[in-house]
Structures are given as structure tokens and as C-alpha cells.
Short mmCIF file of C-alpha atoms in Angstrom, two decimals:
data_model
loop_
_atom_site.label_atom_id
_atom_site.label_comp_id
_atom_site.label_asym_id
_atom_site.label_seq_id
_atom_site.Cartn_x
_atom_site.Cartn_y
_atom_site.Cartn_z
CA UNK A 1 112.98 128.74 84.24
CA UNK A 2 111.59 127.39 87.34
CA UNK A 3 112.18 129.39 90.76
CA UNK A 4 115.08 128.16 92.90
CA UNK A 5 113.44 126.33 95.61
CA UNK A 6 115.93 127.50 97.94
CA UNK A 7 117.21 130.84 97.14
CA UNK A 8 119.40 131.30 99.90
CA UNK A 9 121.69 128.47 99.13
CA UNK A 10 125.22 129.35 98.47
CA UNK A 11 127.12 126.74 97.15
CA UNK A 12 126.75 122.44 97.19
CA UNK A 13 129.73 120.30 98.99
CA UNK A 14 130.43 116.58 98.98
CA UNK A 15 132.95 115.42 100.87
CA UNK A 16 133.94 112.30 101.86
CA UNK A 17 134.97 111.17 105.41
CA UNK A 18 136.17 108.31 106.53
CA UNK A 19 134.84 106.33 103.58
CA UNK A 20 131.47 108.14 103.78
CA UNK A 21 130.33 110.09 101.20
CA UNK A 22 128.23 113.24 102.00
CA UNK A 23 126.17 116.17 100.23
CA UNK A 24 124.94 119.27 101.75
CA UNK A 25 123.92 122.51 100.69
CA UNK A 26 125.20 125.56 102.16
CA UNK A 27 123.20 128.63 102.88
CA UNK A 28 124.59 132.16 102.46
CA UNK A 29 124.69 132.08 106.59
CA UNK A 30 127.38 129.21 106.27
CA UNK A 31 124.91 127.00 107.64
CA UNK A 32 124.50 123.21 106.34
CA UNK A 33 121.45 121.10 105.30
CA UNK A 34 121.22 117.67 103.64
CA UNK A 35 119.93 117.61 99.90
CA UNK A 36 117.31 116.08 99.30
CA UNK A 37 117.66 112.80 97.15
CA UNK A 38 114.70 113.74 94.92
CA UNK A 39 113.64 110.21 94.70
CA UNK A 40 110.18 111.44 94.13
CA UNK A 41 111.13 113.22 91.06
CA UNK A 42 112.89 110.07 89.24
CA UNK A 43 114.61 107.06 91.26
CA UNK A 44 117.87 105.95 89.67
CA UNK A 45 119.79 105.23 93.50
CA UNK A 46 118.99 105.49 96.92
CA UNK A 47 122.15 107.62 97.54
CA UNK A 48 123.99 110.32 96.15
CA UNK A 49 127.32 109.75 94.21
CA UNK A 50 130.10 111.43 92.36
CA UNK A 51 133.49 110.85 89.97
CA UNK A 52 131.54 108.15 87.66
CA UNK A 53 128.73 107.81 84.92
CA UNK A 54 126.56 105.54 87.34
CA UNK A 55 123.10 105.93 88.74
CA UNK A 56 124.01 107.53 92.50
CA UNK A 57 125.70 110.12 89.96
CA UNK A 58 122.74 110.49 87.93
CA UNK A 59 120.75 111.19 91.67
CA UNK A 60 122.77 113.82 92.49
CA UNK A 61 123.14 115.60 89.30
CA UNK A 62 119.18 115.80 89.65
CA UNK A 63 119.37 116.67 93.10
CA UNK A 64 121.17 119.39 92.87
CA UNK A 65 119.64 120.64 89.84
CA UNK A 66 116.03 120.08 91.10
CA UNK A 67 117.39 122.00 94.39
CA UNK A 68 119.28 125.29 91.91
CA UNK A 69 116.97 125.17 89.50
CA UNK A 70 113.40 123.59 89.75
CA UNK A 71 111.75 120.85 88.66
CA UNK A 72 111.47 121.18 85.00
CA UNK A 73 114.56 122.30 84.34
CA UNK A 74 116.07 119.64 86.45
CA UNK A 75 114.68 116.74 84.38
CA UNK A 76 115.37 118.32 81.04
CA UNK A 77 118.86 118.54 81.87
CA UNK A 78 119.97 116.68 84.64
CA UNK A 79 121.58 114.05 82.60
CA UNK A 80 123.51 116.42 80.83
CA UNK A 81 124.89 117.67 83.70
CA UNK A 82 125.93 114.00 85.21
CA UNK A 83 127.85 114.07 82.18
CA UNK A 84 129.20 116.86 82.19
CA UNK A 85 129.81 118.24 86.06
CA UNK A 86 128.83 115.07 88.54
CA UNK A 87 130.71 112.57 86.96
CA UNK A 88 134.05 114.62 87.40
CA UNK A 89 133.81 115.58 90.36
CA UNK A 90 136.71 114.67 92.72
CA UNK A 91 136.56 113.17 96.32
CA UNK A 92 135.63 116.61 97.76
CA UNK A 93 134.00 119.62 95.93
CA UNK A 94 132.01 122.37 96.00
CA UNK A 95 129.98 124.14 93.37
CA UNK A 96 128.23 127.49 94.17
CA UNK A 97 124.52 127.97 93.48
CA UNK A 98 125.42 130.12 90.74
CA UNK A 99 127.77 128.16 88.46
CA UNK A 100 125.29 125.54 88.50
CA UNK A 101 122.30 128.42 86.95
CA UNK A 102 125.06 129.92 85.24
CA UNK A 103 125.85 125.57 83.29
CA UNK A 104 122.07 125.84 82.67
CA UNK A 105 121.75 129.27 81.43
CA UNK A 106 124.56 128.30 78.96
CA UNK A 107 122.74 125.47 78.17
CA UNK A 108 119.15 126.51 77.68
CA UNK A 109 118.68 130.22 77.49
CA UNK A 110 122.30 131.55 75.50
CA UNK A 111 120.61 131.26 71.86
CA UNK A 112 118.34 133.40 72.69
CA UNK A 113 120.28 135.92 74.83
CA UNK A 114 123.00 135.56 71.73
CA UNK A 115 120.38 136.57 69.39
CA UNK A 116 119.13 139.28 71.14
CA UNK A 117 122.39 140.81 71.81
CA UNK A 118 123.56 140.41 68.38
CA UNK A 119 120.59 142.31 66.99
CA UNK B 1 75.83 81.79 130.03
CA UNK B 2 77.30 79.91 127.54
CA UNK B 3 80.29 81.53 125.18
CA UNK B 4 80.69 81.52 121.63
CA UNK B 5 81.66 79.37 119.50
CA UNK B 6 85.17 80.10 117.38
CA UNK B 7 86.55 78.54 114.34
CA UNK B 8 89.51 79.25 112.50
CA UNK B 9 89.63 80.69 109.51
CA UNK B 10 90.80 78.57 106.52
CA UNK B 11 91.58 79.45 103.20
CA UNK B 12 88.74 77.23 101.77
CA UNK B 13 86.93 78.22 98.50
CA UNK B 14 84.45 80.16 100.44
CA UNK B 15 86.56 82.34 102.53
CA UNK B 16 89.32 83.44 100.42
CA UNK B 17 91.67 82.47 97.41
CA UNK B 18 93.82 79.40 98.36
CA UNK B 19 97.03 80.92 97.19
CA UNK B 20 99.21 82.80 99.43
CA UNK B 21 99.30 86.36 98.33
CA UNK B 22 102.61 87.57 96.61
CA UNK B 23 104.67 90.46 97.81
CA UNK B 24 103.00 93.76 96.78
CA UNK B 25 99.92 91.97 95.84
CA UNK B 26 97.38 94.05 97.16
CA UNK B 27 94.02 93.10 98.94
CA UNK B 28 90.95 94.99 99.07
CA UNK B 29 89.16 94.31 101.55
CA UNK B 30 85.53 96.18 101.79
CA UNK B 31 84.57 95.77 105.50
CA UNK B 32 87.37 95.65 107.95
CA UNK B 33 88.30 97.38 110.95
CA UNK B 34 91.16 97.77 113.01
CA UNK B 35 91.98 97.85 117.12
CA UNK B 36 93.10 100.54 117.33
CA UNK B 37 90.52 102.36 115.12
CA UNK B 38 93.06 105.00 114.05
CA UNK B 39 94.78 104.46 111.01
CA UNK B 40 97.62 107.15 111.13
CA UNK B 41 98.81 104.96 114.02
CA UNK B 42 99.38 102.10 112.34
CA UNK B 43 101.33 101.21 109.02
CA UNK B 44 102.22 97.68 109.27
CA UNK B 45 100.59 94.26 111.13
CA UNK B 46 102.72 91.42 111.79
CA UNK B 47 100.63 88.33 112.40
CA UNK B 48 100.97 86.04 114.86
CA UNK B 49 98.41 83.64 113.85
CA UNK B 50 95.36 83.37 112.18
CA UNK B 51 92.16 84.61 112.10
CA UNK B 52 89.87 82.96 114.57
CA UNK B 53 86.04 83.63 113.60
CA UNK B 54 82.82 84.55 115.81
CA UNK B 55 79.33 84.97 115.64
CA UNK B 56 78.89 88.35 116.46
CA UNK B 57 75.75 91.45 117.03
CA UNK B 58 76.18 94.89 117.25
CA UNK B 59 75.18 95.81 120.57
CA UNK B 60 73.32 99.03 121.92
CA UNK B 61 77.72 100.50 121.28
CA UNK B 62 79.81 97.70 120.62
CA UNK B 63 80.00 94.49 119.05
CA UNK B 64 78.98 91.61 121.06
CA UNK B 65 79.26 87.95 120.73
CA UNK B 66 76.17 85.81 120.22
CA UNK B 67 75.70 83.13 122.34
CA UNK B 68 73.66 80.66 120.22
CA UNK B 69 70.61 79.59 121.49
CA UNK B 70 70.36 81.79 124.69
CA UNK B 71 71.14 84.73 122.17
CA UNK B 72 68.88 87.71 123.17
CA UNK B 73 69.89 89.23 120.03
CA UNK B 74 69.23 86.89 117.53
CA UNK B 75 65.66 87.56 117.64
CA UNK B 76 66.23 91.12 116.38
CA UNK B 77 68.93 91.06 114.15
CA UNK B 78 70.88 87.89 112.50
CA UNK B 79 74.35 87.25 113.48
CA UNK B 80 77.36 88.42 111.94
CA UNK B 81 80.69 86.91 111.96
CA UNK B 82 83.68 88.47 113.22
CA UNK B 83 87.51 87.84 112.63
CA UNK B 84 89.86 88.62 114.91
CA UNK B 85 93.87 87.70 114.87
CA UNK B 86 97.13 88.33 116.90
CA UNK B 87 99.06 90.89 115.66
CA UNK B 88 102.16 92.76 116.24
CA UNK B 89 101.53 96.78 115.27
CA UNK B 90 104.41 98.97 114.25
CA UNK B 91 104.38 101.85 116.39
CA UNK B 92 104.76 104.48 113.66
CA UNK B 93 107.64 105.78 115.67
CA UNK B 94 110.90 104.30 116.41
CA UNK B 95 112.78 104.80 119.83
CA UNK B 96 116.55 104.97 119.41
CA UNK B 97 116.68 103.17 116.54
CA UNK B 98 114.68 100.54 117.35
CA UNK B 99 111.43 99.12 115.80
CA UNK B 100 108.62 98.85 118.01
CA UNK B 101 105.93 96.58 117.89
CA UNK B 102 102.69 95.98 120.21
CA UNK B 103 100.78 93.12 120.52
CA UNK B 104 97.11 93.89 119.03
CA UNK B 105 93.61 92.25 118.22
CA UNK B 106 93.29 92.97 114.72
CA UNK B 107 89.45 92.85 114.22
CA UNK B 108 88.56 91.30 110.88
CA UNK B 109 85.49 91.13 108.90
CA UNK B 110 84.33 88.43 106.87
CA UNK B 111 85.28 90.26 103.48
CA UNK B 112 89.10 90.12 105.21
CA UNK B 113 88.80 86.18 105.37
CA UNK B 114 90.50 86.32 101.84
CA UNK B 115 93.61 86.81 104.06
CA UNK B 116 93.38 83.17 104.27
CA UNK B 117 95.23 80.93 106.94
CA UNK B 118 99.00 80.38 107.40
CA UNK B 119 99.17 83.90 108.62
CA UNK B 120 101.42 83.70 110.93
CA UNK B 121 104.81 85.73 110.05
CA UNK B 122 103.27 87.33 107.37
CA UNK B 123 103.40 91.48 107.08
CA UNK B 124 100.68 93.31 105.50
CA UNK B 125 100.53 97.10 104.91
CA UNK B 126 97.44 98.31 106.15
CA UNK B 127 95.54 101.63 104.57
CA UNK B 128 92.36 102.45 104.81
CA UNK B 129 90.55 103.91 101.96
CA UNK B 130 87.16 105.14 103.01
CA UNK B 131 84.94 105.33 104.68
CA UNK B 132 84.35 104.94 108.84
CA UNK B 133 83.14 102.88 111.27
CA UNK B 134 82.07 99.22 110.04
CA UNK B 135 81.63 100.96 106.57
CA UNK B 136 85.23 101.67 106.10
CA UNK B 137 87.05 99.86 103.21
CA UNK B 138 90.92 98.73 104.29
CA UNK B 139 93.12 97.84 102.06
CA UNK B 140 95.92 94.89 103.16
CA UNK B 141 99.18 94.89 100.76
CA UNK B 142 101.66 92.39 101.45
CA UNK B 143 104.53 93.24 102.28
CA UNK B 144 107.06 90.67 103.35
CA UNK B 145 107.41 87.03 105.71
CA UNK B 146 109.56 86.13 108.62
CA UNK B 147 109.30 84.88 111.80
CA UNK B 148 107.66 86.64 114.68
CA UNK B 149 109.52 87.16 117.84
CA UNK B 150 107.29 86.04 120.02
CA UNK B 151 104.80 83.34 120.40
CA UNK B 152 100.89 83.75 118.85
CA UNK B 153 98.84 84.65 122.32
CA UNK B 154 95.15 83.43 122.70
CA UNK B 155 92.82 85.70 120.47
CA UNK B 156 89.82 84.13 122.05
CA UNK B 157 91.15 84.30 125.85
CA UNK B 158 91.32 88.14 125.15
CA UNK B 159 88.14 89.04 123.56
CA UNK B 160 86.04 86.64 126.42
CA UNK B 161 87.81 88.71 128.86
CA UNK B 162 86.67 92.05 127.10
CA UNK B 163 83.08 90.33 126.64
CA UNK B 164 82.86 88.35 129.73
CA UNK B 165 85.01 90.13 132.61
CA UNK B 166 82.97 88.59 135.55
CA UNK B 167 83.57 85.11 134.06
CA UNK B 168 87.35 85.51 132.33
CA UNK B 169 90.61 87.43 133.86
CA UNK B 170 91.76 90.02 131.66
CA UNK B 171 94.86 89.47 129.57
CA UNK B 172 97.90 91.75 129.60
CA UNK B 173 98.43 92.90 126.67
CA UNK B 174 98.98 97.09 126.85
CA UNK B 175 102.78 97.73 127.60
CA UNK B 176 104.46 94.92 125.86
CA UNK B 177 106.88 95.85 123.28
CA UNK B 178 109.03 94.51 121.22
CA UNK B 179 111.98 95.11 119.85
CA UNK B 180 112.52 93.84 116.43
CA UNK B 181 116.04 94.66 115.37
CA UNK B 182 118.47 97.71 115.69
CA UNK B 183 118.08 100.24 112.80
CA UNK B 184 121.56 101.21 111.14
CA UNK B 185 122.08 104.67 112.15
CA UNK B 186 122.95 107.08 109.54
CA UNK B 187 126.24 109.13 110.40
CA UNK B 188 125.56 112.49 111.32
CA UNK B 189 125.91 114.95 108.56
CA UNK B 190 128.65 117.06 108.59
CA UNK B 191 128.71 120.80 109.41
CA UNK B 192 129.68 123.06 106.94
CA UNK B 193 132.93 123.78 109.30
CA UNK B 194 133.66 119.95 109.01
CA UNK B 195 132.87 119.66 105.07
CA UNK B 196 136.04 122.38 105.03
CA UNK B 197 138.75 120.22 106.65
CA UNK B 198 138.42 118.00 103.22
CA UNK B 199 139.17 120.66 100.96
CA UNK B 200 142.25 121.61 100.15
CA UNK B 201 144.01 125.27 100.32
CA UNK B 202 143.94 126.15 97.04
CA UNK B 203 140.20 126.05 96.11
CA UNK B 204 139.44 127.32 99.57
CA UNK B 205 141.42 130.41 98.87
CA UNK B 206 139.34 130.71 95.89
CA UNK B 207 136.03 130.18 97.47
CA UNK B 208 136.89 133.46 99.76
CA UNK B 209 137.51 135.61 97.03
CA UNK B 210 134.00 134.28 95.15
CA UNK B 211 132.19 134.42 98.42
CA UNK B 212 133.36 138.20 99.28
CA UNK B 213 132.29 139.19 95.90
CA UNK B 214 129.32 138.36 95.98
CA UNK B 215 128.65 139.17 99.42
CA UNK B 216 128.62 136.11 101.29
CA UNK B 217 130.74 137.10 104.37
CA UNK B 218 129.35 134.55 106.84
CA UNK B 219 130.95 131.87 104.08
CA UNK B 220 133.81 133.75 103.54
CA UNK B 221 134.56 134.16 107.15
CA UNK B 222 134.20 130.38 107.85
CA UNK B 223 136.52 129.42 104.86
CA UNK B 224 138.83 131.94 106.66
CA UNK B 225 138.60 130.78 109.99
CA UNK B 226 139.51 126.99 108.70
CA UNK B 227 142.57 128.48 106.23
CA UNK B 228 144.01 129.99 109.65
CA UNK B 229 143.46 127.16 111.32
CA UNK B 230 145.70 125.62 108.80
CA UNK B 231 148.55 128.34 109.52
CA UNK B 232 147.73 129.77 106.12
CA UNK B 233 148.39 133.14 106.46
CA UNK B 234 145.76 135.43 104.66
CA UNK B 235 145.51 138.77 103.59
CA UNK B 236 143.12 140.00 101.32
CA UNK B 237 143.84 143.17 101.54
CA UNK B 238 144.27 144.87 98.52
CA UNK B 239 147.96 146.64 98.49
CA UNK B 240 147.85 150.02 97.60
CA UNK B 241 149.41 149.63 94.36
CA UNK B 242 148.01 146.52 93.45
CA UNK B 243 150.23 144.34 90.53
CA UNK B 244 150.80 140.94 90.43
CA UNK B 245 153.54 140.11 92.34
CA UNK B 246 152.04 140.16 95.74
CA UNK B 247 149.84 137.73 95.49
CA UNK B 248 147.25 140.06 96.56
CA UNK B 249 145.95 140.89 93.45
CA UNK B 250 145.88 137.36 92.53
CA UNK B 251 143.62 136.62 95.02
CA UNK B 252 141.50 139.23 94.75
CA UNK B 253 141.17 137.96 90.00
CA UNK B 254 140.90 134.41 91.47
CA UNK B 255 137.18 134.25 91.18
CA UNK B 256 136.15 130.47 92.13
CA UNK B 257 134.92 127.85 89.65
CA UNK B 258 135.48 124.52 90.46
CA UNK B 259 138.11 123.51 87.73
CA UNK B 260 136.07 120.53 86.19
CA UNK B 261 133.73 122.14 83.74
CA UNK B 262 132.96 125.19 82.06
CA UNK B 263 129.92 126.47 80.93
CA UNK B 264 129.78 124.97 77.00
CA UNK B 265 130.32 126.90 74.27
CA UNK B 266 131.08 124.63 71.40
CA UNK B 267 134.42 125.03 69.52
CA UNK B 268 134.19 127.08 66.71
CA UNK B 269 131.31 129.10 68.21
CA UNK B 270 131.20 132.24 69.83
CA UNK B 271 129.12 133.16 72.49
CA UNK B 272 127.03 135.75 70.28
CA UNK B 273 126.17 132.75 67.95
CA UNK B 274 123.28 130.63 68.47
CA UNK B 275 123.66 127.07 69.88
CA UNK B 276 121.86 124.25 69.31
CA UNK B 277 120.54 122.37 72.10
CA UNK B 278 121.62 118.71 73.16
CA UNK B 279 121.16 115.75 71.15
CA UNK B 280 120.92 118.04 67.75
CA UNK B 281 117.37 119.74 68.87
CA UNK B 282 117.27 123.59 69.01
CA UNK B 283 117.65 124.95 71.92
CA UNK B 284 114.73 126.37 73.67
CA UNK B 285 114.34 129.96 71.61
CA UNK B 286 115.99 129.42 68.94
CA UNK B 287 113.36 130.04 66.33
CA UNK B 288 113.34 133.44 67.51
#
């Protein structure tokens, strides 16, 4: 698995105010920064969305991977976790850095780790 | 002394394709120049009007105009011809939201006549791709039409004052700007203190606990700070005998995880058995 590319950040919150929807991602120092669409990486919006299956969902579900995770592992699974996490999501939320490694650790590395423990 | 002679460029068979180009159409053009030379200061031109084309020598530093038959020139090198159009620039910067453009000669070489005519309110993308000098190789991409702000000025009035400043008054040109249209301004984003105010008590109360665990006690302390702000009344102090009926301990076992997913483990399975990876494929390692 790819590096975090930020490994200070704490946790990811989207809140909405006054009818605006926002996404930032919190450092350990409580201090906010805006997340990076990741348009480069694949363009499915031009914004970041939550609580459906569209393509502002899809954006952020890669955005935030791409941001916990890394590159690779953000396109392998980033749709997955639209599915599963982004598309849930309420009106306001926050997931911590490590639940979001922890969903892809579950996801891509527990076979083995299963394997190995069981032997 | 007699001045040159101009003529507009047309989009006749000889200078350039007779169709308009379409947006994102790209054209290469192999010798052209800008004014300003620099290309990191420009990324758009906005024309005014068309291109109006010279004779032209290169001079003991710049370009000069021929003058026809009292041409000193002439007799040591042949004549060239020169475009040149009015222009809006982008400034590459924006001032408080507003788009800033500056009236320019765009100097254009013959292999840029393929711009054609009907220029005016149409706006290329301009990158160069090599080269320097009169050996540089720009590339124009179009990029969208719609009506100029302000009126085409006179191409040739400013170049005979540049070439001719005893004979022709220079033309102001430098400090005009214009301003094209108000960009929307994205709302500020909000601090982390702000993001707090839209989440309720309950998963606050669990993000302390998570945060102090693992410890985060800047985070902790700001999720704190907004709870009391609230008039919640906090205490995370373990009691001495602990149990479950203070709420203490509760607090303490309430380890956060937003409440919408899980990390999958398929029913039926354990988490010492082997999983197979989405859509059917083993998982990464599972051969092992």
C-alpha cells in the first residue's frame, strides 16, 4: 500500500452550511485544509458530494481515499468505497484517517493477514 | 519617407483554411511571436480585430518596416511580412475577483495567417512550444467567442508610432484594463471549530474519547471546547471504581466510528478466513 500523502491528518469532515456543502481534512493539530478534488487522478464532478450513488460522490470517495491512502489504492477501490461509506453519509460527518485505512485494510490486505494468523 | 503599406489578412486559400476553427481545435503555428515575448505571462488573447499585414526586415535589433522603393534594406535581404492584431491579454492574475485584460499588439507571422479573418471576439489559448526568438513555434487553441468590451484600436496607428515617432504620436495603450466580469467567489472554507457547530452531541462525545486514545489532544480539546460551549457538561474522568452506571465508563468504551459502515466481513465468514476480493476476484494475496 501506497504511503499516506498526508500523514498527519486526523480525521475528514463535511458539513454543510447554509446550503453549502464542504470537505476538509483535519490535522492532528485541529487545524483545517481543503481536500483536494483529485480531478487529475479521474474526473467524474467538479465538486465533492455525499448521501447518494452520483458522480460528486464518486469524487469524494476518491478524494479521500487518494488523500488516506495513495494513489493506487485509491483507484482500485474508490468505487467500492462510494458504495459503501460516501454514499451514506449524512448531512454532516466525520471519518478519522484511520477507519478509512482500517475499510481498506479489510478490504485488500485481511486474506492474507487471516492466513498468516491462522497458520 | 514614405510608410508601409498594410493589408488585411483574409482567410483566402493562400493564407489560411477558410473555415472558422472549432472550439478546442488546435493550431500550430511554426513562426509566431508574441508582445509581450514572455509566455508565462500570458494564457489567453482576446481579439479585437484582425490581423493587419506588413512588409517587414529585421533590423540591426528589431524588426523594421520596409518602405518599398526607398527601402535601404531590400537590397540586402528580401522582405518579410509581418502580422500584427489587437488583442486583449489575460493578465494571468486576477484582482479581487476580477478578470483583467490589457490591450496588446499581438505580433503574427505569416505561418499564423491560418488564423484567418473574422477574428474579432474570438479567444485563443496561446502556448508556446519551442523554441525562441523568431524560431519559436506557438501553438493557438481555440477556446471560445463573444464580444469584446471594447472597440478594435488602430494596429497600424500603433506600430507607425513605435517605427516612426518623429512623424506619428504615440498611442496609449500601457495602463488600460479591463474588467471583464466579476468571478463568483467561493465561500470561505470553514475552520475546523466551525465544521463542529454541525455535528451533533452524540458523535462529538465519541470523537473525544477516539481522539484521546489515540493521542490527539489538540482535537480532543477543540471537540471539548465546542461540547461546553453547548452547556454539555463533560467529565472524562475515569471514577475510581469505574462500572457502568456513571456514564463515565461509557465514555471512556465509546470508541468513535461513524455509525454508517463497518469494515466488511462477509456473513458467514470469520475474520481468520480468507476473503475474496470484490467483484468475485481474489483478493490481493490470496494465493498465498
Amino acid at each position: 500500500m501506497n504511503a499516506p500523502l498526508h500523514p498527519k491528518t486526523a480525521a475528514y469532515v463535511g458539513v454543510t452550511i447554509a446550503g453549502e456543502r464542504f470537505v476538509s481534512r483535519i490535522s492532528v493539530n485541529a487545524v483545517s485544509s481543503r481536500l483536494s478534488l483529485c480531478t487529475h487522478l479521474r474526473q467524474h464532478a467538479g465538486e465533492l458530494g455525499w448521501g447518494d450513488h452520483g458522480t460528486a460522490a464518486a469524487q469524494l470517495a476518491l478524494a479521500i481515499m487518494n488523500d488516506a491512502v495513495g494513489r493506487e489504492t485509491a483507484l482500485e477501490w474508490y468505487h467500492d468505497f462510494k458504495a459503501e461509506v460516501v454514499s451514506k453519509l449524512g448531512a454532516s460527518w466525520v471519518l478519522n484517517h484511520g477507519d478509512v485505512v482500517d475499510w481498506v485494510l479489510g478490504r485488500s490486505f485481511s486474506p492474507v493477514m487471516a492466513k498468516g494468523g491462522a497458520a | 519617407m514614405s510608410t508601409p503599406t498594410w493589408v488585411r489578412v483574409t482567410s483566402s486559400p493562400a493564407s489560411g483554411p477558410a473555415s472558422p476553427p472549432t472550439p478546442g481545435q488546435a493550431i500550430r503555428n511554426d513562426d509566431s511571436r508574441l508582445i509581450p515575448w514572455s509566455p508565462g505571462e500570458l494564457d489567453l488573447v482576446w481579439f479585437l480585430g484582425d490581423i493587419y499585414q506588413v512588409q517587414t526586415h529585421f533590423g540591426s535589433r528589431n524588426t523594421v518596416p520596409c518602405v518599398g522603393d526607398e527601402c535601404a534594406l531590400c537590397a540586402s535581404q528580401p522582405p518579410r511580412p509581418n502580422g500584427f492584431a489587437a488583442v486583449l491579454v489575460r493578465n494571468g492574475q486576477s484582482l479581487e475577483g476580477v478578470e483583467v485584460w490589457i490591450p496588446r499588439v499581438l505580433r503574427v507571422f505569416k505561418n499564423n495567417f491560418g488564423l484567418g479573418d473574422n477574428l474579432r471576439g474570438r479567444v485563443f489559448k496561446v502556448k508556446k512550444l519551442t523554441g525562441s526568438g523568431a524560431r519559436s513555434e506557438w501553438q493557438y487553441t481555440f477556446s471560445y467567442a463573444k464580444t469584446p468590451p471594447v472597440d478594435e484600436f488602430d494596429v497600424q496607428a500603433v506600430m507607425n508610432s513605435v517605427w516612426f515617432p518623429a512623424k506619428f504620436p504615440p498611442v496609449y495603450l500601457g495602463e488600460q484594463r479591463v474588467a471583464l466580469k466579476p468571478k463568483a467567489v467561493a465561500p470561505a472554507e470553514p475552520t475546523f471549530a466551525e465544521s463542529l457547530k454541525a455535528l451533533p452531541n452524540e458523535q462529538l462525545i465519541g470523537m473525544i474519547s477516539s481522539y484521546r486514545d489515540s493521542g490527539m489532544n489538540k482535537l480532543a480539546d477543540a471537540i471539548a471546547a465546542e461540547l461546553r460551549g453547548r452547556g454539555v457538561t463533560l467529565d472524562t474522568d475515569p471514577s475510581p471504581t469505574g462500572g457502568d452506571g456513571d456514564g463515565t465508563a461509557k465514555l471512556k468504551a465509546g470508541r468513535f466510528r461513524i455509525g454508517v459502515y463497518s469494515v466488511p466481513v462477509k456473513a458467514g465468514e470469520t475474520a481468520a478466513e480468507p476473503t475474496n476480493g470484490r467483484h468475485g476476484k481474489p483478493a490481493k494475496g490470496g494465493a498465498l
